[in-house]
Each structure stands twice: as structure tokens, then as C-alpha cells.
Coordinates of C-alpha atoms and ligand atoms in Angstrom, one line a residue:
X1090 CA 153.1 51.4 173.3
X1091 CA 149.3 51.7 174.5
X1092 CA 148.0 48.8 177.1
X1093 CA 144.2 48.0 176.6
X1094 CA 144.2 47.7 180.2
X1095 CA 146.7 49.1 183.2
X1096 CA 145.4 47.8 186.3
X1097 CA 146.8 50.1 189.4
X1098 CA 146.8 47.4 192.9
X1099 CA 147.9 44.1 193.3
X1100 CA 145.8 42.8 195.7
X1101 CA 142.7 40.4 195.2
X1102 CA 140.6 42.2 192.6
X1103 CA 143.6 43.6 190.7
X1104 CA 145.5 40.5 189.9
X1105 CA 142.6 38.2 189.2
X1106 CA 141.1 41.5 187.0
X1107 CA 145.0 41.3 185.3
X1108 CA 145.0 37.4 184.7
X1109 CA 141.7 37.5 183.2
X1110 CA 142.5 40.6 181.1
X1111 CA 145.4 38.4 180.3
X1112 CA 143.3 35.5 179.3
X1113 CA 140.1 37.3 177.0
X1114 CA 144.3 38.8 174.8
X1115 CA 144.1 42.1 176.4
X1116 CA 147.8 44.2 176.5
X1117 CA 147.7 44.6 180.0
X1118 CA 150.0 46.1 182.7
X1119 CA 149.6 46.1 186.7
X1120 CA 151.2 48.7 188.9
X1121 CA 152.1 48.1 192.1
X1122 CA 153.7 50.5 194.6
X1123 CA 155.0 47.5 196.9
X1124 CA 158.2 45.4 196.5
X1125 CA 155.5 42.4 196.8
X1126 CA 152.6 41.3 194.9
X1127 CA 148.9 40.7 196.7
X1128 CA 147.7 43.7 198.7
X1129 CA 146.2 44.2 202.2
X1130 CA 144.5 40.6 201.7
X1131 CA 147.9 38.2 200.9
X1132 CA 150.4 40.8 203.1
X1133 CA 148.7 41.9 206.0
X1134 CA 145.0 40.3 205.7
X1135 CA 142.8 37.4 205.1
X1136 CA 145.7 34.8 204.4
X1137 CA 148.3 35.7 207.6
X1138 CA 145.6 35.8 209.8
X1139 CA 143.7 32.5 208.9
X1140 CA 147.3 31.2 208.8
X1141 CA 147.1 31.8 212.9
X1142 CA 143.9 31.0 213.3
X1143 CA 144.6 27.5 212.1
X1144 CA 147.4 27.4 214.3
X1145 CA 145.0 28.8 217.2
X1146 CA 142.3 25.4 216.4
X1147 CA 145.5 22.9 216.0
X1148 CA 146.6 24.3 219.1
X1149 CA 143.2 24.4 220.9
X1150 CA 143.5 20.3 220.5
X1151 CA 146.8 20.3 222.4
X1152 CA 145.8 22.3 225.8
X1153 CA 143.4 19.2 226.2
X1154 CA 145.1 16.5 224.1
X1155 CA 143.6 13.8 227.1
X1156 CA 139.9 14.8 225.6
X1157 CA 140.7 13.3 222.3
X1158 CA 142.4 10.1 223.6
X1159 CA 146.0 11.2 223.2
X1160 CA 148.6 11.8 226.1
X1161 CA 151.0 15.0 224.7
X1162 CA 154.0 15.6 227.6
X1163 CA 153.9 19.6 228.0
X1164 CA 152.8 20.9 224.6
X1165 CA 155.0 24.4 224.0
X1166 CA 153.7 26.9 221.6
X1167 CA 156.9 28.2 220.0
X1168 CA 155.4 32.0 218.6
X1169 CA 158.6 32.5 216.4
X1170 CA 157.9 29.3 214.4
X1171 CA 154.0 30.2 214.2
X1172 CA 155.0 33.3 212.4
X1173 CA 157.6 31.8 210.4
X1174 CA 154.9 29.8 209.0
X1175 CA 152.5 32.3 208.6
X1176 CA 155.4 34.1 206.4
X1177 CA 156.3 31.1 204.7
X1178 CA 152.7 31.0 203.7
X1179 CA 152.3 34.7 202.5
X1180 CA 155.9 34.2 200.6
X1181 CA 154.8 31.7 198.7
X1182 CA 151.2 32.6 197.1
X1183 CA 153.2 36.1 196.7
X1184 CA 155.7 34.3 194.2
X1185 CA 152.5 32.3 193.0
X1186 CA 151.1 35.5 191.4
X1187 CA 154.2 36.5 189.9
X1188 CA 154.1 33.4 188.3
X1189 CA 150.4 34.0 187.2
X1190 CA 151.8 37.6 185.7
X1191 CA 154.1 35.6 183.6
X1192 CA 151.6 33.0 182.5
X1193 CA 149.0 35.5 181.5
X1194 CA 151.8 37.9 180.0
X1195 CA 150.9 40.8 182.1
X1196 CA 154.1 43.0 182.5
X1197 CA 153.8 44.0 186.1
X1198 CA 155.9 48.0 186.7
X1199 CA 156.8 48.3 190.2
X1200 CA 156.3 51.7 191.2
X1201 CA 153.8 54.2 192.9
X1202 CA 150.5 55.4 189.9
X1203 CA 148.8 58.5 189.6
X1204 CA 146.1 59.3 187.3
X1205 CA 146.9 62.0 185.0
X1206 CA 143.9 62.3 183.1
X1207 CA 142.4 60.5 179.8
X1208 CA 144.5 57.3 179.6
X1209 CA 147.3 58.5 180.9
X1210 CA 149.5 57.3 184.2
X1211 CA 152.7 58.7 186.3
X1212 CA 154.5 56.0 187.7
X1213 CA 157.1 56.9 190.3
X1214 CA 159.9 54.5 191.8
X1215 CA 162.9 54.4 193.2
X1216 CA 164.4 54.1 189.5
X1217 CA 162.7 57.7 188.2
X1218 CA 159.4 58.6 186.7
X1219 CA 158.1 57.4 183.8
X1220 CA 154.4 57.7 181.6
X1221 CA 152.4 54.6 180.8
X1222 CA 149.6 54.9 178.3
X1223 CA 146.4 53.3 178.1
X1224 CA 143.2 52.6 176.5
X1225 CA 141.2 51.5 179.8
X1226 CA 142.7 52.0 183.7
X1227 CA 141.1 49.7 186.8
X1228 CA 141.7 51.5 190.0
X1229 CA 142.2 49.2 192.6
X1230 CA 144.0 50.9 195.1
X1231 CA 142.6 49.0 198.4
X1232 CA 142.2 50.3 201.5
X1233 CA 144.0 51.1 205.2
X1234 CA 143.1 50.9 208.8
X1235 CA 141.1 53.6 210.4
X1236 CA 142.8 55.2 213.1
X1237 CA 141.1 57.2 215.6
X1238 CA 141.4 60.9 215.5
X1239 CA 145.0 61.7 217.4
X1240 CA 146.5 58.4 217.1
X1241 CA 149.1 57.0 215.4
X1242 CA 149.9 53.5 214.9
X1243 CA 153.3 52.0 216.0
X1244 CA 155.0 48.6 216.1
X1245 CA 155.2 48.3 219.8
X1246 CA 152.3 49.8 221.7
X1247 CA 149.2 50.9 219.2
X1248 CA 148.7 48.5 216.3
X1249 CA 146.7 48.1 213.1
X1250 CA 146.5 44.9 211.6
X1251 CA 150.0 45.3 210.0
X1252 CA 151.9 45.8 213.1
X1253 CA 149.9 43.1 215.4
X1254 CA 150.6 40.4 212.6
X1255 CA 154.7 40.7 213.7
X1256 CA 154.5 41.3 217.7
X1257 CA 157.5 38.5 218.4
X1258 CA 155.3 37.2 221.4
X1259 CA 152.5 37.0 222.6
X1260 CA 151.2 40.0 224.9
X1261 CA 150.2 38.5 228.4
X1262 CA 147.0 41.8 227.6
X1263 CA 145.5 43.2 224.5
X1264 CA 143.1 45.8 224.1
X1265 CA 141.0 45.9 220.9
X1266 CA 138.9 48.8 219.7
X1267 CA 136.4 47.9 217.2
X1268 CA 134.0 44.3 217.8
X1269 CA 134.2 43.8 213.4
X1270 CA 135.3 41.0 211.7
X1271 CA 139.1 41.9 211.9
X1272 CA 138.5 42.4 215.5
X1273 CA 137.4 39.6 216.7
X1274 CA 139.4 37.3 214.7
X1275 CA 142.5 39.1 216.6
X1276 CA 140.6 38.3 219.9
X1277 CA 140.2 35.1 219.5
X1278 CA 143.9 33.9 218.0
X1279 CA 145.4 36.1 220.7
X1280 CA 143.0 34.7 223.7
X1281 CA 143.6 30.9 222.2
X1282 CA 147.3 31.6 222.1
X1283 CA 146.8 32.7 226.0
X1284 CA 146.6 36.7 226.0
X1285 CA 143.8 38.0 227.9
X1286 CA 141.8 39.9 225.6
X1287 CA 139.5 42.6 225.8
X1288 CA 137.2 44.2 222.9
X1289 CA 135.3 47.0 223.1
X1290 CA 132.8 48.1 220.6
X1291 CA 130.4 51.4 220.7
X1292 CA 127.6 49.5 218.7
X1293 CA 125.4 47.9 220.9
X1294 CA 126.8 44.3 219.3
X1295 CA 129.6 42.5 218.0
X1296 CA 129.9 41.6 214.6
X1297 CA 127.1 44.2 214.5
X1298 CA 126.4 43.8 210.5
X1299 CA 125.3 39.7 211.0
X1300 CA 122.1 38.8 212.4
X1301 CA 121.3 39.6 216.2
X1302 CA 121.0 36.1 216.9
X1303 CA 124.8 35.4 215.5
X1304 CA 126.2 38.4 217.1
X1305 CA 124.3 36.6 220.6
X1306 CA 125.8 33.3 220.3
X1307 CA 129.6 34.9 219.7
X1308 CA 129.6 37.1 222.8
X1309 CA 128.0 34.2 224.1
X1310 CA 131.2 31.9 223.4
X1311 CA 133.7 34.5 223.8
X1312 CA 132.8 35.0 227.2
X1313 CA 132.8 31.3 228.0
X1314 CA 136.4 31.7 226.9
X1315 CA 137.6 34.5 228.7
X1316 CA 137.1 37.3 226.4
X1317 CA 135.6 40.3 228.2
X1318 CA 133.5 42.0 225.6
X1319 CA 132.2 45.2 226.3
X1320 CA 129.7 46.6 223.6
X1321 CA 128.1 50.1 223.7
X1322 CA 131.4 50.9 225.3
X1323 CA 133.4 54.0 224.9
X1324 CA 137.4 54.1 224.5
X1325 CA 138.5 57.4 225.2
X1326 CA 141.7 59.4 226.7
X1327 CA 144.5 57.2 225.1
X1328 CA 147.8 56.9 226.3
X1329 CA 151.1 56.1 226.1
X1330 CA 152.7 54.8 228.8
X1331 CA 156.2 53.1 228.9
X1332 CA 155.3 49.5 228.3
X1333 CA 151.6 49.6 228.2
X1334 CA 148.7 51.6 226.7
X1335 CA 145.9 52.8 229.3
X1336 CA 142.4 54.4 228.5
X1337 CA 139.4 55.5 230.0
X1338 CA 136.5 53.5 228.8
X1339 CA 132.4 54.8 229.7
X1340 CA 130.6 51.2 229.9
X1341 CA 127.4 50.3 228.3
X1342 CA 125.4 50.9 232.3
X1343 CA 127.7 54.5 232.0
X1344 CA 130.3 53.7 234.6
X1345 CA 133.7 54.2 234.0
X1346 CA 136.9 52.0 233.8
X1347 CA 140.5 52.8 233.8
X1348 CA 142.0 50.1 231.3
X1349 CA 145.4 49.4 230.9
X1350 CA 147.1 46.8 228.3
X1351 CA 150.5 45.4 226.5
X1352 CA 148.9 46.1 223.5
X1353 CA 146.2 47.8 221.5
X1354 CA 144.5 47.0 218.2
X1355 CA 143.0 49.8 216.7
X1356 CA 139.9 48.2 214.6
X1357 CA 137.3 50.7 213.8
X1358 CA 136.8 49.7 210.0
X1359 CA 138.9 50.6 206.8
X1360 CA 139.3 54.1 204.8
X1361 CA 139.7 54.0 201.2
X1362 CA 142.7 54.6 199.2
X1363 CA 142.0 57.4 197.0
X1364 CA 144.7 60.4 198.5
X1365 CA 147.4 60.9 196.0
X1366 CA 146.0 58.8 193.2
X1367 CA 145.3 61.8 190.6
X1368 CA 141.2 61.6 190.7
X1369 CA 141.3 65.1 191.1
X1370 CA 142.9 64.6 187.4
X1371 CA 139.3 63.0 186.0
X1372 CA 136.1 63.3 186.2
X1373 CA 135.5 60.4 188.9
X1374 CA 133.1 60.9 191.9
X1375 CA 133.8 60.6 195.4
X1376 CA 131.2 59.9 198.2
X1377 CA 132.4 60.0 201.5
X1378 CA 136.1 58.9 200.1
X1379 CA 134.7 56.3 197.9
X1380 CA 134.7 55.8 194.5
X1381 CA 131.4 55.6 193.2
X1382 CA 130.9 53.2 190.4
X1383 CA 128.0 51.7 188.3
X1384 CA 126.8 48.0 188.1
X1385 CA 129.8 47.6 185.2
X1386 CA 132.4 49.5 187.9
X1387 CA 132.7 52.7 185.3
X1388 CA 133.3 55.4 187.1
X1389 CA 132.2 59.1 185.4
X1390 CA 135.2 58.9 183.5
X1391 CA 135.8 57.5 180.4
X1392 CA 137.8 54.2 180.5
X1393 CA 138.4 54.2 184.1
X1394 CA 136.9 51.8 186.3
X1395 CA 137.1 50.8 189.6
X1396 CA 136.8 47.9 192.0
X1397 CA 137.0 46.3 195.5
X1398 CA 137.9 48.1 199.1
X1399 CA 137.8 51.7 197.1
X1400 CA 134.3 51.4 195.8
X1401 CA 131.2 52.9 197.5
X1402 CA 128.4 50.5 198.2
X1403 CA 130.0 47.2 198.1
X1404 CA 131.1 45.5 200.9
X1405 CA 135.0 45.4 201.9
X1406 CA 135.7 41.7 200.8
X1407 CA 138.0 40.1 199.3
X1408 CA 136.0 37.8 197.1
X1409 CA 134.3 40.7 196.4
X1410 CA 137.1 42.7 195.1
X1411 CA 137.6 39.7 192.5
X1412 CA 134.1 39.2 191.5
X1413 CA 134.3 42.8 190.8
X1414 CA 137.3 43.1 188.9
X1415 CA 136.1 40.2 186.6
X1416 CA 133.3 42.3 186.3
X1417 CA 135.0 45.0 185.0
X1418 CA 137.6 43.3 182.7
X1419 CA 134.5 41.8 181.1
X1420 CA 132.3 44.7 180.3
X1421 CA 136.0 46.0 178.8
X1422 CA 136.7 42.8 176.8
X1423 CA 133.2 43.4 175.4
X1424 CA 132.2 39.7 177.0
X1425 CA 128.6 38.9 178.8
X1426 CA 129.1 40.1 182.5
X1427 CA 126.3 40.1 185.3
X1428 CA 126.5 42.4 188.1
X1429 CA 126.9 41.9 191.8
X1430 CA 123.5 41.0 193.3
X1431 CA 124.3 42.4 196.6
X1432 CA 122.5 39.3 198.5
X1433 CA 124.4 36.8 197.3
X1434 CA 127.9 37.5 198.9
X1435 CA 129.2 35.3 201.6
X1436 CA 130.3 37.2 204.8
X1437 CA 132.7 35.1 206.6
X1438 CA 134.4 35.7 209.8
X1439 CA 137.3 33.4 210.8
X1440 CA 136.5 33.4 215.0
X1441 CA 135.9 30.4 216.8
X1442 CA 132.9 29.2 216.7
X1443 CA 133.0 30.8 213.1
X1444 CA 130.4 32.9 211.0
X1445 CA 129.1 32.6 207.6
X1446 CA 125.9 34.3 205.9
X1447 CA 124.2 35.3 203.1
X1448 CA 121.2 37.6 202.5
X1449 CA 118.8 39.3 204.9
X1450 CA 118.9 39.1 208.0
X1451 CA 115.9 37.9 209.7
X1452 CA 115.6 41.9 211.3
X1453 CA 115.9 43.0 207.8
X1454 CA 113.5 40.8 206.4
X1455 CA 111.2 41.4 208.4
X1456 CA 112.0 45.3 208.0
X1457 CA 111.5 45.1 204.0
X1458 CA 107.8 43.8 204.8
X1459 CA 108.2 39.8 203.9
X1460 CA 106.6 37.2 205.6
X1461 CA 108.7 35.4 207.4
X1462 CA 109.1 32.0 208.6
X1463 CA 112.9 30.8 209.8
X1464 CA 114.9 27.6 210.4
X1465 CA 117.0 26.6 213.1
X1466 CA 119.3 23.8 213.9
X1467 CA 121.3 24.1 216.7
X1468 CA 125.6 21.9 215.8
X1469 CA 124.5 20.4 219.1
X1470 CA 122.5 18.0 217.2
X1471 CA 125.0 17.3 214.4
X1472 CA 127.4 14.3 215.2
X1473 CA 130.2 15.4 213.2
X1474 CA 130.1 18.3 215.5
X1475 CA 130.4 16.1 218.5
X1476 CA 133.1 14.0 216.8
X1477 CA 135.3 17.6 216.0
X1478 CA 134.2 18.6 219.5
X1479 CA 132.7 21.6 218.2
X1480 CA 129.2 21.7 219.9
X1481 CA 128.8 25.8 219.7
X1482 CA 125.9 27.6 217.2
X1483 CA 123.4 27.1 214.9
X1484 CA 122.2 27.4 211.3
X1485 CA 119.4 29.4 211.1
X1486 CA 117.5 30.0 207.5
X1487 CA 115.2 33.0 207.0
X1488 CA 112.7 32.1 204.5
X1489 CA 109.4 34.0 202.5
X1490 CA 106.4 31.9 204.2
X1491 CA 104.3 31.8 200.8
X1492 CA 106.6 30.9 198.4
X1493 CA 109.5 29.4 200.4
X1494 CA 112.3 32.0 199.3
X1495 CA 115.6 31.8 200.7
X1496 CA 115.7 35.5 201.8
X1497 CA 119.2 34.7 204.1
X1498 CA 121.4 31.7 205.7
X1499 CA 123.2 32.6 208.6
X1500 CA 125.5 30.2 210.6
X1501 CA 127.5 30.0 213.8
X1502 CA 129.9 27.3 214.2
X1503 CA 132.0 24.9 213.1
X1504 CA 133.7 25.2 209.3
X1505 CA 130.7 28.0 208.9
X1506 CA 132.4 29.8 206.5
X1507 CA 132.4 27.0 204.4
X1508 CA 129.6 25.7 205.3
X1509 CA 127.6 28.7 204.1
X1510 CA 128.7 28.2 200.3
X1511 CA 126.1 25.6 200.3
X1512 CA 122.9 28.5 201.1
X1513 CA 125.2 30.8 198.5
X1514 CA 124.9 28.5 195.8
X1515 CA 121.0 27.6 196.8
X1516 CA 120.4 31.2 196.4
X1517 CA 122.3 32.1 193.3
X1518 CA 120.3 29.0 191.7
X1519 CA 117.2 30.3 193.4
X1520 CA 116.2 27.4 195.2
X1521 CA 113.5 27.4 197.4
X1522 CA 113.5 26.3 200.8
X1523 CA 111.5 22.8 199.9
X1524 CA 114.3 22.2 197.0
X1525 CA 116.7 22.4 199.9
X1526 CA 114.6 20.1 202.4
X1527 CA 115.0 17.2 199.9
X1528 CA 118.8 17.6 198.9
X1529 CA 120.5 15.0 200.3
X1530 CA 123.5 15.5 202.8
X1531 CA 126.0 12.8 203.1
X1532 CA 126.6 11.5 206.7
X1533 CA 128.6 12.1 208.8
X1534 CA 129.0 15.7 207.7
X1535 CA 128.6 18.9 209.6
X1536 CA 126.7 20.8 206.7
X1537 CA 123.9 17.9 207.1
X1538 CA 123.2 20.7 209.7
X1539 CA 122.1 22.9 206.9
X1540 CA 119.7 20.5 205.5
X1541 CA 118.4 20.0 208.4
X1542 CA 118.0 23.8 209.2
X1543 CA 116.2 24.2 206.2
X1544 CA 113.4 21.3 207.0
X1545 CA 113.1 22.9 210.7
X1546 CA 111.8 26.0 208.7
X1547 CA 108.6 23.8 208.3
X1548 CA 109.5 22.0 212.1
X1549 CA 110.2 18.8 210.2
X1550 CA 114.1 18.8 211.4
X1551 CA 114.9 15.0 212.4
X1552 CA 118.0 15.5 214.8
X1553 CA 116.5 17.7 217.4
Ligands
LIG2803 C1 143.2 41.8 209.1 C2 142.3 41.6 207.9 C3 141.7 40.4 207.6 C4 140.9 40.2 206.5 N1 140.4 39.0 206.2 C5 139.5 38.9 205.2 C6 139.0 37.6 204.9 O1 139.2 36.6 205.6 N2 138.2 37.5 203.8 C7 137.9 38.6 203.0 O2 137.1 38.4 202.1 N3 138.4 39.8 203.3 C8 139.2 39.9 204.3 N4 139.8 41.2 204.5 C9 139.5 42.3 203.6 C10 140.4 42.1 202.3 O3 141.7 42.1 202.7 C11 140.1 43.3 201.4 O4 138.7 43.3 201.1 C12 140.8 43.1 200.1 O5 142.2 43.0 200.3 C13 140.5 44.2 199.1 O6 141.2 43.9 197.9 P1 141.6 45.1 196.9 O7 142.1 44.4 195.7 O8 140.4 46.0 196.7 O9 142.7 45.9 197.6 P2 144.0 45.6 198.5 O10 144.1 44.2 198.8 O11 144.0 46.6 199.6 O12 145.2 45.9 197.5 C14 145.4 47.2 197.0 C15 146.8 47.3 196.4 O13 147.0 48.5 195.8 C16 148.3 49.0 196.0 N5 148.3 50.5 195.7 C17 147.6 51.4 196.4 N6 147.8 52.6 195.9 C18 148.6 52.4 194.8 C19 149.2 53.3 193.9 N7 149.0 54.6 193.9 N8 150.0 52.8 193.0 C20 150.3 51.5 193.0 N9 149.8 50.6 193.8 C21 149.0 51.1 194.7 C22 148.5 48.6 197.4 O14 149.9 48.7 197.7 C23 147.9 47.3 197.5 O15 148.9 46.3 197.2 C24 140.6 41.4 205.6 C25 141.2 42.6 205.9 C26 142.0 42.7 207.0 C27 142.7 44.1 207.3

């Protein structure tokens, strides 16, 4: 039998890419090398670690229960139970896309792919080898943490995100490499759940791809929590001791620290997967390990496409992976598709205060030669803010002064990276800033904080 499309990855663009093949009548397949379905994002990814973040906020509420009016005798967090429901969590949307296989008649092979050329692929498991056949591939492989030259990850002492997400306690110290998205959501579920944390990041910022303004306010609050954050810091030297992890680290002002922790998170970004896959078998290009793609996600070889972490040029997301991969499946399917408009995906980083933002940044802006004006409301002015007890951050809007473009949204705070679906959807509709002065916001709400950000860009913000 010949599929019209085997998709190779389970994670979030190649199951929504094998449901939607499923739906448009395609014959489709989707390899998978692990026993589970769902990839770095479901396993060891977005959903485990916004499972302890929410813990981290719920629990944030019971170290000063008094504040909200409610008397708590000796509040225990019980780690064990917070990762049983973390796993609970993971188990279950892993079984809900086996279901969605079913329902969409994909026929899911468990087993390790390799491109062999044309529309051919090897799949090897523990049960043998065997040849699938194919009129169009989708190579969605993913991606893996980054380790630094010499190291290698382990479960006890140096971690990647897989190893940190099943410590069985909480280290009283953890190091962390790498000021990105993944982290500082590590530093702050382990400083809320009472490690003392420490990040250090070579780039003069944290959360160095947001706006300066964003990366600010964050060092700003981790510090007022007790997260020492050392940017334009060097990690070097690392050992292995015993129990405990040291390195030499050469500070921003050039001195030098002896650091020791329980722990270290290694953070320093994600490679792609690409070793092992067969490309060397087609006529695909690399760049720099990535798979290059077009607007559709063709690759240079016939019928084989590619999408999310192992694509050049796109960022590593997860939503992005799935807009992609719809992408794809709909240039195959012959169906209208419209490619990514790089501006328009949401960045989201689950930290508290949390970050979410669209577009330019108002550096960037200003660097592509616009005119620009920009809108800020601080949450301090928001009541539902003061209600959650979430007071930290800002929205701030960069704007085109002539026209009123929406050139980016960027927000610090409470629910930001929901908040900021509202500026993504503004965008995508190409609303201007005055369209967005006179949508109404219910009240109480905390995205009445966009709107208002959005009249401040013409100082006419009511609040502050
Ligand atoms: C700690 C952490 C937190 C994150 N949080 C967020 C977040 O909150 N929001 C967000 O948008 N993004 C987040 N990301 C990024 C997100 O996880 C990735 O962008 C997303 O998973 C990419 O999806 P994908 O489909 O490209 O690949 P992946 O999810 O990596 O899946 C690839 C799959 O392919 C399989 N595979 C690889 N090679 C083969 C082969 N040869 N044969 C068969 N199968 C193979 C792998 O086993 C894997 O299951 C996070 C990442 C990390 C590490």
C-alpha cells in the first residue's frame, strides 16, 4: 500500500499535520520512535512545565494565605504528589491523541524512520525492519537540548529539561545556564517551590529575544524574589563533585566567582533533529543543522516537507510547529494555505510576572526606519490586577506614528500570555491602533489593560 502522506514525529506539528491529513481523506501514517505519543512539547515541554507553574502560583497564595483573608495551619508542599499530577496530566492528553489517530484513521507505526530516498521510509523497532511507501513525507523530527561542549547530561547532577522535570525533591540550590524562555520558567517554579536559584546568561539580558523594556521588568521581579541573575556572565570549568556541581563563572564587571549547586540546568537553546534521519538520502538542504524549507515547508526534494523545531527560520514554538504542519498538509491536499507571516506569532513565556508579545520590538522598529510612537500601561493601574494581587509589568504597544500601525504588543504580567492573543488577533485583522482605542473591554478584567495601553499611545489612557 502507498500513504498520500507518512508524517515522521509525534509531537505538536506532526499530529495536528496527521489529523488534518486525516480530515481533507488523505491515507496517512505517523511514525514515532517513542513508546508515547506528543513529542518534546506533551513529554518533556510546554505541558509538564506549565503543569508546575500552576502549582508554583496556587502555591504562591498559600505562603501568605492571611493576605487573601484565609487562615491555612502550616501549608506542606508534598513534591511527590506535584509530579504525580504533572504526570497524570501528560498521561492523559498522550492517550487523547491516540484517540485523535483513531478518529482521523491515521495508522500510527511505532518505530524509529529514516528517509531512504523518493517516497520511500525504513522503519526500525524492536519488532524488525520494515519499508513504508509514500506519495508525500513531513519531517517533523523536533529538537533536543543543547549541551555545552564536554558535558553530558545526567539524572542526578547536570540536567536538561528531561531530567529536571523528575528530580524527586526539590534541590535546596540550582544552577541554570541559559536566561531563555525554558530557563527562566525553571527559575522561577524552582525558586517559588523554595530552591535558591541562580541563572546566568552570556547575553547582556534575559529573555534576550523580547523587548529591552520586558527583559528589564523580569530581572527586575526576579530579583525582588530572590533570583540572583547574572547576565553577561560566563560559566566555565564544570565539575562534578559528589553531591553538587561547581563552576567558575567571569561576571558581567569581569570578577570571578566559584559557584557551587545541587543541581544544574543546562539551557543554552535547542539543536535540531536531523542526525540519522536519511537526508543525506535526498536532495534536502541543511543550514547550520536546519532544514531549510519554503513558505509551503517543501524542502528541495520532491514530496518531502518539513515543519516545526527542525526548520531554519522559524521560531522554536509549539504553536508554531502546528501552524506549520497545517500549512504543509494543505499545500499537499491541494487546499488554499497562507504562509506564516513571521510578525504575527505570539511568544509566551510561562514566568511569573509572565510574558507575551507579538511583532517588533520597539528597538527593532525603530531599527527598520518607522516612526514610532508607543503605549504604556503599567497592571498597577488595573484593578483586576489588584484584586489577583498581581501588581508587576506593563503592556506596552509600539505603534507607526502616521498611520497608527500596530508594529508589536509586548506585555509583562499577569495572564500575559493570554492576554497577548488580543494584539495577535488585532494584528492578523490589521487593526490600527485607533480601531483598538475604541474596542470596548469588559470590567473588571485584566486585558482592559490592553485597551488602555493602546489609548496611552496617544496619552489618552484613563487609569493612570
Ligand atoms: C522545557 C520546554 C518548555 C517548552 N514550553 C513551550 C511552551 O510553553 N510553548 C511553546 O510554544 N513551546 C514550548 N516549547 C517548545 C516546544 O516544545 C517545541 O517547539 C515543540 O515541541 C516542537 O514541536 P515539533 O512537532 O517540531 O517537535 P517535537 O515536539 O520535538 O516532536 C518531535 C517528535 O519526533 C520524534 N522523532 C524524532 N526523530 C524520529 C525518527 N527518526 N523517527 C520517528 N520519530 C522521531 C520524537 O521522538 C518526538 O516525539 C518548550 C520546550 C521545552 C524544552
Amino acid at each position: 500500500m502507498t500513504y498520500d502522506v507518512v508524517v515522521i514525529g509525534s509531537g505538536p506539528g506532526g499530529y495536528s499535520a496527521a489529523v488534518r491529513a486525516g480530515q481533507y481523506g488523505l491515507k496517512t501514517a505517523l511514525i514515532e520512535k517513542q513508546t508515547r505519543l506528543g513529542g518534546t512539547c506533551l513529554l518533556v515541554g510546554c505541558i509538564p512545565t506549565k503543569s508546575l507553574l500552576h502549582t508554583a502560583d496556587v502555591w504562591d497564595y498559600f505562603k501568605n494565605p492571611e493576605a487573601q483573608g484565609i487562615s491555612v495551619k502550616d501549608p506542606q508542599l508534598n513534591y511527590p504528589k506535584v509530579l504525580d499530577r504533572k504526570n497524570k496530566i501528560v498521561s492523559k492528553h498522550s492517550k487523547g491523541i491516540e484517540f485523535l489517530m483513531r478518529k482521523n484513521k491515521v495508522d500510527v507505526i511505532k518505530g524509529t524512520a529514516r528517509l531512504l530516498g523518493g517516497g520511500r521510509i525504513e522503519v526500525t523497532s524492536d519488532s524488525g525492519e520494515q519499508t513504508v511507501e509514500t506519495k508525500n513525507i513531513l519531517l517533523a523530527t523536533g529538537s533536543e537540548a543543547r549541551m555545552l561542549p564536554g558535558l553530558e547530561p545526567d539524572p542526578n547532577l547536570i540536567l536538561t529539561n528531561i531530567e529536571i522535570l523528575d528530580l524527586p525533591a526539590v534541590p535546596k540550590t540550582l544552577g541554570i545556564i541559559g536566561a531563555g524562555a525554558v530557563g527562566v520558567e525553571f527559575a522561577s517554579i524552582f525558586n517559588r517551590f523554595g530552591a535558591k536559584v541562580t541563572v546566568l546568561e552570556m547575553l547582556p539580558r534575559a529573555v534576550p529575544v523580547e523587548d529591552e523594556e520586558v527583559s528589564k521588568e523580569l530581572e527586575r521581579h526576579f530579583k525582588k524574589s530572590g533570583i540572583r541573575t547574572e547576565t553577561g556572565a560566563k560559566a566555565e570549568n564544570i565539575r562534578r563533585n559528589q553531591n553538587s556541581v561547581s563552576l567558575s563563572a567571569t561576571l558581567s564587571n569581569g570578577n570571578k566567582e566559584e559557584m557551587e549547586f545541587e543541581k544544574l540546568l543546562v539551557a543554552v537553546g535547542r539543536k535540531p533533529i536531523t542526525d540519522g534521519v536519511g537526508l543525506e538520502n535526498t536532495a534536502a538542504q541543511l543550514d547550520r543543522g536546519f532544514v531549510k524549507v519554503d513558505e509551503y515547508q517543501r524542502t528541495a526534494e520532491p514530496g518531502l516537507y518539513a515543519i516545526g523545531d527542525v526548520v531554519a527560520g522559524t521560531p522554536q514554538l509549539a504553536h508554531v510547529a502546528t501552524a506549520e504542519g497545517l500549512i504543509a498538509i494543505g499545500h499537499i491536499a491541494g487546499k488554499p494555505v497562507r504562509p506564516i507571516n513571521r510578525n504575527r506569532i505570539p511568544g509566551c513565556t510561562y514566568t511569573d510576572p509572565g510574558i507575551g508579545s507579538v511583532g517588533l520590538t520597539e528597538a527593532q522598529a525603530r531599527a527598520q526606519g518607522f516612526k514610532v510612537k508607543v503605549g504604556k500601561f503599567p497592571f498597577a493601574g488595573n484593578s483586576k490586577a489588584t484584586i489577583l494581587d498581581k501588581h508587576e509589568g506593563f503592556v506596552k504597544v509600539v505603534a507607526e506614528e502616521r498611520f497608527g500601525e500596530i508594529l508589536g504588543v509586548h506585555i509583562i504580567g499577569p495572564e500575559a500570555y493570554e492576554l497577548v492573543g488580543e494584539a495577535v488577533a488585532a494584528m492578523e485583522a490589521e487593526a490600527t491602533v485607533e480601531t483598538m482605542m475604541s474596542t470596548i473591554h469588559a470590567h473588571p478584567t485584566i486585558y482592559e489593560a490592553v485597551g488602555e495601553a493602546f489609548n496611552n499611545v496617544y496619552g489618552l489612557a484613563i487609569n493612570i
